[in-house]
Tab-separated table of C-alpha atoms and ligand atoms in Angstrom:
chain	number	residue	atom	x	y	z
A	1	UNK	CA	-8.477	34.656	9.085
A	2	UNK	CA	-11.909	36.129	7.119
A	3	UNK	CA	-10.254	33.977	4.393
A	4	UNK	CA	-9.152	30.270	4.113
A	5	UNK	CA	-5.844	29.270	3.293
A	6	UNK	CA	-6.668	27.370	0.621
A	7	UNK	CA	-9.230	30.135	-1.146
A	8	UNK	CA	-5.845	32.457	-0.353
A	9	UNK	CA	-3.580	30.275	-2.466
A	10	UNK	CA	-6.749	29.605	-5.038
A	11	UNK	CA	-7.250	33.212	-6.039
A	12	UNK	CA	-3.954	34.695	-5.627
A	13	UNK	CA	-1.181	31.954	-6.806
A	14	UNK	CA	-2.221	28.836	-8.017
A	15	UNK	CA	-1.856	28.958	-12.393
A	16	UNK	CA	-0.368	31.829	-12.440
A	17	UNK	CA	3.022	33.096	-14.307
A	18	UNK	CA	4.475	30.929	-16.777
A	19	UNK	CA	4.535	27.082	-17.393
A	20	UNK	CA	7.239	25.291	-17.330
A	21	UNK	CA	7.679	21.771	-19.487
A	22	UNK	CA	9.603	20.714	-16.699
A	23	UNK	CA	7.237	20.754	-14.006
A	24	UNK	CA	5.641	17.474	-13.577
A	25	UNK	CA	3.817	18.569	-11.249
A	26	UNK	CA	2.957	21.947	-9.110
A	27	UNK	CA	0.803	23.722	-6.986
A	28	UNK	CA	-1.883	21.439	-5.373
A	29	UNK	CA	-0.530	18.040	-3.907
A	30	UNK	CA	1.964	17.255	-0.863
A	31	UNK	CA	5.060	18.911	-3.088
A	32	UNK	CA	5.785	19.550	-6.233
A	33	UNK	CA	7.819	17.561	-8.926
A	34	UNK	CA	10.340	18.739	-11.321
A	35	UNK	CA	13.156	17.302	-13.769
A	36	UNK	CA	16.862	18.181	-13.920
A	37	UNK	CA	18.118	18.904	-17.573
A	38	UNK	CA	20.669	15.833	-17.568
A	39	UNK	CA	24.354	16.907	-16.616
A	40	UNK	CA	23.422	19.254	-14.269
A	41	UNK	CA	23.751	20.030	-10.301
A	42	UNK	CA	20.735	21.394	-8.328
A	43	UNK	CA	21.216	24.690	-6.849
A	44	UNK	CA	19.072	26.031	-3.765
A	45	UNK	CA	18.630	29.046	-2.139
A	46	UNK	CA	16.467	30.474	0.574
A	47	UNK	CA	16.189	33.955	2.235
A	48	UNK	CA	13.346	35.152	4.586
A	49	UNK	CA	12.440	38.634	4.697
A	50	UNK	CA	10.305	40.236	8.010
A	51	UNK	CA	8.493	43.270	8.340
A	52	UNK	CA	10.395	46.202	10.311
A	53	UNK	CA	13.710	44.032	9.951
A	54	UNK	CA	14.641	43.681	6.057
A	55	UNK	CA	12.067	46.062	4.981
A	56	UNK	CA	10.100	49.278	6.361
A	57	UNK	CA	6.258	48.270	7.547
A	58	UNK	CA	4.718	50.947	5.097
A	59	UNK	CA	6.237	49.130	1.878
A	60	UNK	CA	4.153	48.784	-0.367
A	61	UNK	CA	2.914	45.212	-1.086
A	62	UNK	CA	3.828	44.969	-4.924
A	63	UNK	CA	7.745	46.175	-3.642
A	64	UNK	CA	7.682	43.255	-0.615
A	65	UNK	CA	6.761	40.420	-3.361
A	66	UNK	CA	9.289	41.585	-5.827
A	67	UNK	CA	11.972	42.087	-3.487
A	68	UNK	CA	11.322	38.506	-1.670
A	69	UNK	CA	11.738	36.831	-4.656
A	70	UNK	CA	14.860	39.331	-6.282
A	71	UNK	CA	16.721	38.773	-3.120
A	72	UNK	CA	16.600	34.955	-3.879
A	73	UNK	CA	17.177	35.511	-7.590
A	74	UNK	CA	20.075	37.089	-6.675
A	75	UNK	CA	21.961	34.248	-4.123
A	76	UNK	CA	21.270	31.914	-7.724
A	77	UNK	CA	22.532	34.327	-9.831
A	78	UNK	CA	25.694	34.929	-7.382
A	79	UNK	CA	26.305	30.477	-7.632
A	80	UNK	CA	26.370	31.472	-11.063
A	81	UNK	CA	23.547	29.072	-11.978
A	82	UNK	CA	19.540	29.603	-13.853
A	83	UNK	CA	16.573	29.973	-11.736
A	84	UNK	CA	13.779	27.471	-12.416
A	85	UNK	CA	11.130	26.886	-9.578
A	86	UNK	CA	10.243	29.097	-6.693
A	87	UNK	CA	7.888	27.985	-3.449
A	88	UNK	CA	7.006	30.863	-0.886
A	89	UNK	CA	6.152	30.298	2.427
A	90	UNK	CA	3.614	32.980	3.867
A	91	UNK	CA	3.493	34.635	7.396
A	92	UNK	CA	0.467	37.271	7.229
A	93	UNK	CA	-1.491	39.308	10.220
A	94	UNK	CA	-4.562	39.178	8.272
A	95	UNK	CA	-5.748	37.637	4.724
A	96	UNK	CA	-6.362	41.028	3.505
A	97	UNK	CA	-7.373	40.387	-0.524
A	98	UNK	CA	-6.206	43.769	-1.504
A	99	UNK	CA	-2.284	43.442	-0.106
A	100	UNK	CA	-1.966	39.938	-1.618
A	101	UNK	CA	-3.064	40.547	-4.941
A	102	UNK	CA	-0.967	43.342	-5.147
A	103	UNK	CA	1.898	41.422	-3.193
A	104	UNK	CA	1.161	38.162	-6.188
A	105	UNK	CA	1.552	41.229	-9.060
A	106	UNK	CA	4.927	42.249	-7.621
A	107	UNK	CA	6.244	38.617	-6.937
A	108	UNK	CA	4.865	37.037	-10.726
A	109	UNK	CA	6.332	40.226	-12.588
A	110	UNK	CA	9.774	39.246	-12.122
A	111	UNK	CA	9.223	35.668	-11.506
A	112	UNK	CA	8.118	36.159	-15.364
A	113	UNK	CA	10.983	38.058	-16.401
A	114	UNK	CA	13.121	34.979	-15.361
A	115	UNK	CA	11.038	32.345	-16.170
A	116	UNK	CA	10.831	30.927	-12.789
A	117	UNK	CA	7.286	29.349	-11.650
A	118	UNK	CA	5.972	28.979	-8.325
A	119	UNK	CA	5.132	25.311	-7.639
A	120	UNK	CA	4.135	25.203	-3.846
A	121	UNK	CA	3.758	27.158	-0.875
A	122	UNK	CA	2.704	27.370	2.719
A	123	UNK	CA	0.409	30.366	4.755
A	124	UNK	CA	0.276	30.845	8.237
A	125	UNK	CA	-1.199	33.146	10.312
A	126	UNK	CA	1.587	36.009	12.241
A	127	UNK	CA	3.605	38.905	11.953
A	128	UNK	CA	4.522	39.411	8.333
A	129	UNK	CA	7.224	37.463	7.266
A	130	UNK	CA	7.834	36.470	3.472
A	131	UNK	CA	10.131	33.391	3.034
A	132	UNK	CA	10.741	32.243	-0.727
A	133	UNK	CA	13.190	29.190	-1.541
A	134	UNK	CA	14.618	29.296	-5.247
A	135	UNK	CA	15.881	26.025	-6.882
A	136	UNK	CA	18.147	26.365	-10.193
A	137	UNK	CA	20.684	24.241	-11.884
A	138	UNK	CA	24.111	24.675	-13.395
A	139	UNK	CA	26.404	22.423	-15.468
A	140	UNK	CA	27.906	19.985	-12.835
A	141	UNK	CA	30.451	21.216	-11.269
A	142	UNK	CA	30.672	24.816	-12.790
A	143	UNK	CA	28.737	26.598	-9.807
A	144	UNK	CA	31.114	29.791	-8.574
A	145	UNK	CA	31.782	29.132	-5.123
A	146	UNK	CA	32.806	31.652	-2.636
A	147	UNK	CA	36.130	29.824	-2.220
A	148	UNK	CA	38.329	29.801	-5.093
A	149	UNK	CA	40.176	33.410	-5.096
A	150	UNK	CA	43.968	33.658	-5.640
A	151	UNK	CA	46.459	35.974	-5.224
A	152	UNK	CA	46.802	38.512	-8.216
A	153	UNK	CA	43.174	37.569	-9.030
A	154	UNK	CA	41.421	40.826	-10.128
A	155	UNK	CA	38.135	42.032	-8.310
A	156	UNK	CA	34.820	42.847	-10.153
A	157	UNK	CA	31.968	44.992	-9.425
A	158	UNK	CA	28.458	45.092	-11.360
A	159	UNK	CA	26.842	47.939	-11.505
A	160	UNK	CA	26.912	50.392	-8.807
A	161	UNK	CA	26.963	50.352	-4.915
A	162	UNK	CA	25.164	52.923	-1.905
A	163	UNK	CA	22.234	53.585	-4.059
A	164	UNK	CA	19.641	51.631	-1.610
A	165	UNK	CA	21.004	52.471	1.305
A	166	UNK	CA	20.966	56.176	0.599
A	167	UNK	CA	16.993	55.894	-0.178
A	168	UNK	CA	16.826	54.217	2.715
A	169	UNK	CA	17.932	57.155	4.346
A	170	UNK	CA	15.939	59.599	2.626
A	171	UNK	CA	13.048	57.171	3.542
A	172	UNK	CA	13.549	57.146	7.092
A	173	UNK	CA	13.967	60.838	6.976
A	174	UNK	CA	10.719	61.382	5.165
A	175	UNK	CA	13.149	63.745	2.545
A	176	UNK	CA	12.012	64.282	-0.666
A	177	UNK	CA	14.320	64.092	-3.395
A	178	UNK	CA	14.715	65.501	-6.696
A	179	UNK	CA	11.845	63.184	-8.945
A	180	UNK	CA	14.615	61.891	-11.567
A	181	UNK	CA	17.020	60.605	-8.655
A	182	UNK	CA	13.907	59.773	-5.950
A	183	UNK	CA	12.133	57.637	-8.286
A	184	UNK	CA	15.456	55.881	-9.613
A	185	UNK	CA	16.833	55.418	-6.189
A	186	UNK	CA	13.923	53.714	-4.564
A	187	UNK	CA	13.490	51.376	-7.356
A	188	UNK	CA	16.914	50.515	-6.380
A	189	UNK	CA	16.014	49.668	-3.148
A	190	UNK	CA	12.233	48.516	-3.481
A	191	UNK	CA	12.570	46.935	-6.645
A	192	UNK	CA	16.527	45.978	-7.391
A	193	UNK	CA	17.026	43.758	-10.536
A	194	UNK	CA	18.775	40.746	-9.462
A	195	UNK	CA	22.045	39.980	-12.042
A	196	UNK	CA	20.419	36.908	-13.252
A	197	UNK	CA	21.681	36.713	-16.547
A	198	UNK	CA	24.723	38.205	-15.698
A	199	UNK	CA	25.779	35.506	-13.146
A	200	UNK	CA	24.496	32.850	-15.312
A	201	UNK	CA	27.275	33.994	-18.084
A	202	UNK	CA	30.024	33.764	-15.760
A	203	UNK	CA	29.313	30.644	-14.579
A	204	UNK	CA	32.926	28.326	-15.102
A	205	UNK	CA	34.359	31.826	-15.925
A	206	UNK	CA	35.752	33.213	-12.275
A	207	UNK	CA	36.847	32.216	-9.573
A	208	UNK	CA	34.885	33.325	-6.931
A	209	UNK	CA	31.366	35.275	-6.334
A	210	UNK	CA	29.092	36.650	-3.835
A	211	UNK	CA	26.077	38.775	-4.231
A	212	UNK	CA	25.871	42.283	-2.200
A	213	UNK	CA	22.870	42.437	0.153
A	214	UNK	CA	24.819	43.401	3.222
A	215	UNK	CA	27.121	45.766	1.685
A	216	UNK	CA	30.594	45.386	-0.659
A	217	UNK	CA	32.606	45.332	2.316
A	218	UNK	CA	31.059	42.522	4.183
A	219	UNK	CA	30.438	40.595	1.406
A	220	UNK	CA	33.624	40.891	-0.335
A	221	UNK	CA	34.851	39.743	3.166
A	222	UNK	CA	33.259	36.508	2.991
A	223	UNK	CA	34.819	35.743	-0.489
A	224	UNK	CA	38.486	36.911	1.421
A	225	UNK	CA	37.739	34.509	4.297
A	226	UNK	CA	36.536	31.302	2.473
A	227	UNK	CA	39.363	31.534	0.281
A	228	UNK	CA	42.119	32.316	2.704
A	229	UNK	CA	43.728	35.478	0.996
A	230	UNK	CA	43.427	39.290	1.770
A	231	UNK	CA	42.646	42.273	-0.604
A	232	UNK	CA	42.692	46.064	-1.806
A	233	UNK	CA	40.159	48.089	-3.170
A	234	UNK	CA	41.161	50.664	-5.203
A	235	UNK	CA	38.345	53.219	-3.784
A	236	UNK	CA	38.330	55.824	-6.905
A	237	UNK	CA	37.298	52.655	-9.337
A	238	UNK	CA	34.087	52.090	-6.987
A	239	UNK	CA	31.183	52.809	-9.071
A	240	UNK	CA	28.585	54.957	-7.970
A	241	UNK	CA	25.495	55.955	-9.667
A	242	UNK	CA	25.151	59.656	-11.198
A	243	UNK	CA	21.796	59.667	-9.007
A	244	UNK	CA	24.173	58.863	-5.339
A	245	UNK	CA	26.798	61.258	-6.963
A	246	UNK	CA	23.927	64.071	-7.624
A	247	UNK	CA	22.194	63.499	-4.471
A	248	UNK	CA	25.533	63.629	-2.212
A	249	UNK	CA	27.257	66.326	-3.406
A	250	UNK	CA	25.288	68.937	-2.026
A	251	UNK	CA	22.317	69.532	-0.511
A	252	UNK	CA	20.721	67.750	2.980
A	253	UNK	CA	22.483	65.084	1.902
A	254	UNK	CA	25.711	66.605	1.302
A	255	UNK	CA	28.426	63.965	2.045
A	256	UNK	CA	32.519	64.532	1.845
A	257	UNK	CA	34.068	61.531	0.000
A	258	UNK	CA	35.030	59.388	2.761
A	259	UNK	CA	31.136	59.548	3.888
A	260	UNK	CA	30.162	59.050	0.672
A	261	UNK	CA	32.887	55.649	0.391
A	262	UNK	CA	31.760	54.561	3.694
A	263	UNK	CA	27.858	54.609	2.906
A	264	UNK	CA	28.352	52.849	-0.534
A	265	UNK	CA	30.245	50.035	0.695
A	266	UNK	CA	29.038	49.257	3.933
A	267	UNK	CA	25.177	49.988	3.331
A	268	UNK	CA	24.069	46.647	1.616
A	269	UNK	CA	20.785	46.000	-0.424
A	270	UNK	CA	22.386	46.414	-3.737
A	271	UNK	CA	21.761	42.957	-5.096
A	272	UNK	CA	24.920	43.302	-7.211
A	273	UNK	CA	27.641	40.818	-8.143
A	274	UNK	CA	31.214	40.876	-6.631
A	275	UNK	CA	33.397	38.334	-8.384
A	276	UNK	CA	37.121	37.731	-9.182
A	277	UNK	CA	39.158	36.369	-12.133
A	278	UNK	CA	42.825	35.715	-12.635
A	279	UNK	CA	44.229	38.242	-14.944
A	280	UNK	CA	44.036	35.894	-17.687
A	281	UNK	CA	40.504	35.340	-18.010
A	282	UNK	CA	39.852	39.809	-17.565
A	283	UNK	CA	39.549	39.732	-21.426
A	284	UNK	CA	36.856	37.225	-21.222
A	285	UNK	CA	34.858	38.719	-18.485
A	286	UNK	CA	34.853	42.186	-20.382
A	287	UNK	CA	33.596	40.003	-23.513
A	288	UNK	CA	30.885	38.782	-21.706
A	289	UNK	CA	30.098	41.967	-19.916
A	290	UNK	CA	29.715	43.843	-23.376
A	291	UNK	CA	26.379	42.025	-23.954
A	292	UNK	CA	24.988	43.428	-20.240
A	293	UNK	CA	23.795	47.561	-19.885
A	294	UNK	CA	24.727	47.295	-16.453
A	295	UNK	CA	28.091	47.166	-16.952
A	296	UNK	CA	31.004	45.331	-14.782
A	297	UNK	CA	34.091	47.543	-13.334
A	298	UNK	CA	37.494	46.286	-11.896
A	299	UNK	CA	37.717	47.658	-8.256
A	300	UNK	CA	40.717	46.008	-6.587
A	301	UNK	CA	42.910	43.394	-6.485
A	302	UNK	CA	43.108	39.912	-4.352
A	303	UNK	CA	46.026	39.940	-1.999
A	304	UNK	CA	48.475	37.302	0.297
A	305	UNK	CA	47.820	39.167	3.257
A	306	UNK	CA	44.505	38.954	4.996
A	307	UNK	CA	42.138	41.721	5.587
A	308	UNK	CA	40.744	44.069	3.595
A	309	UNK	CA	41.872	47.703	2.492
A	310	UNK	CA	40.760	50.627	0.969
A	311	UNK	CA	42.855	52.355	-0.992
A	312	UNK	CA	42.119	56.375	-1.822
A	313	UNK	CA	42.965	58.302	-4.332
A	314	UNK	CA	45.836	59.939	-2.732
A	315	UNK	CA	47.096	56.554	-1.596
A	316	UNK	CA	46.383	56.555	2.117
A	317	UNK	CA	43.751	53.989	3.982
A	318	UNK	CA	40.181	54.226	4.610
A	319	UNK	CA	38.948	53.094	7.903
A	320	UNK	CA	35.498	52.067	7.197
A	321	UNK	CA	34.273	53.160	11.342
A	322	UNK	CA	33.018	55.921	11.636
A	323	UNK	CA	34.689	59.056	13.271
A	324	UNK	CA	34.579	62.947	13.230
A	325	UNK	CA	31.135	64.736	12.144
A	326	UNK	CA	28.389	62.185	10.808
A	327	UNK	CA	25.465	63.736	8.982
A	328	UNK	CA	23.029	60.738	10.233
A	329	UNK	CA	22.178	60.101	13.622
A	330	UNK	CA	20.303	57.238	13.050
A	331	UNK	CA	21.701	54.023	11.354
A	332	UNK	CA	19.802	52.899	8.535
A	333	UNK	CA	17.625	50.035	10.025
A	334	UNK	CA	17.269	47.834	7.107
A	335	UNK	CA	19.501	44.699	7.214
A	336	UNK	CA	20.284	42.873	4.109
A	337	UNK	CA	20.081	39.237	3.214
B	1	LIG	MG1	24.033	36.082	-1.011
């Protein structure tokens, strides 16, 4: 490399972004050292993104450091616990200054919004692979586990589902798009807002949570799994974005509604919040959900029997395979984290 590791680190992401009082100490030495508020457990996360494989190779760098660290902010937020202190571990094909100050711009921007700081790090030289480890807290023993759905437990949805894997088609496709949708649907997927806050608030409240990066169906699966039970989603209460709505129902991207179903639930890269709560507590989590724009909506309902179905409008199944005419050849070829 033209450029040293250590000038790299100097000029790029040593003192900068905010300063926390509980760092004792951070960038510079063998590893950093932080305090716990008192009463709490330590929550950590990692997630590695690599070039061609989680995103496309022409992303632009501010996009790849805002999405390695919203990824991460979004497995914290999904344990239902606060983000505090970030280190990011650094595979690049060449030191170029240009990419990594505009890569450090993306990554501090939203490592400001949530008050995280970056106390360490590593470069080496390789293909270019972005790994960032998150490390949080929450009030001992009130992190949401993945485990702890019941039977009759009701199941929650943040936001809205499909929109990033939709502009992931109309990336691969080179499509343009209307400028109102376009430019809202790839901030979706090159820039998604992780539900800190949101997951933070819930914390002690439900029962079980995941966070969607490889699509609502998968993910959801993983809650139905590590808790033993089964569910059904009522399809009609998914919610979809009036952009994904807009851009499917006509046009190139024209989809019929079990296309449409099938992309928004099995696409990933939404960086939402899937959670249940016994029917008792579905007064709280509205109150908590009045204080957050993105809204929360009730989607299903957790079940004895195992497996997952989707329930349509009419009443009848979806099958999430795919069969009959399919508008895409090619299978998106991002993969989620
Ligand atoms: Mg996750």
């Amino acid at each position: 490399m033209a450029m040293s590791e250590f000038e790299i680190i100097r000029r790029n992401f040593a003192s900068r972004g905010i300063d926390r009082g509980d760092v004792v100490l951070g960038i510079g030495d063998d590893g950093a050292v932080v305090r716990m508020p008192s009463g709490c457990d330590l929550v950590t996360v990692v997630d590695t993104l690599v070039a061609g494989v989680h995103f496309p190779h022409e992303t632009r760098p501010e996009d790849v450091g805002h999405k390695a660290l919203a990824v991460n902010l979004s497995d914290v937020a999904a344990m239902g616990a606060v983000p505090a202190w970030a280190t990011l571990a650094l595979t690049l094909p060449h030191a170029d200054e240009a990419w990594l100050s505009a890569f450090a711009r993306g990554f501090f921007g939203l490592a400001q919004r949530y008050e995280v700081q970056l106390v360490g790090g590593d470069t080496t030289h390789g293909p270019l692979t972005v790994t960032v480890q998150i490390q949080g807290w929450v009030h001992s023993g009130r992190a949401v586990r993945r485990s702890g759905a019941r039977p009759g437990d009701v199941i929650y949805l943040t936001g809205a589902v499909g929109d990033a894997g939709l502009a992931l088609r109309a990336w691969q496709q080179q499509q343009a798009l209307s400028a109102t949708d376009g430019e809202y649907l790839f901030s979706r997927l090159h820039r998604p807002i992780p539900r800190c806050r949101e997951g933070e608030a819930l914390s002690g409240e439900v029962s079980a949570m995941v966070d969607v990066s490889d699509g609502l169906a998968a993910d959801l699966g993983h809650i139905l799994e590590a808790s033993g039970v089964g569910a059904t989603l009522n399809l009609h209460s998914i919610p979809l974005s009036p952009s994904f709505v807009a851009v499917t129902g006509s046009g190139k991207y024209y989809m019929n509604e079990a296309e449409r179903l099938r992309l928004a639930l099995s696409a990933g890269d939404d960086y939402e919040l899937c959670f249940t709560a016994p029917e008792a507590q579905c007064r709280r989590v509205e109150d908590i959900f009045s204080n957050f724009s993105c809204g929360c909506h009730a989607i299903g309902i957790i079940e004895t029997a195992p497996g997952l179905r989707l329930r349509q409008a009419d009443g009848t199944l979806l099958s999430l395979e795919r069969n009959g005419y399919e508008h895409f050849a090619q299978e998106p070829g991002n993969a989620g984290n």
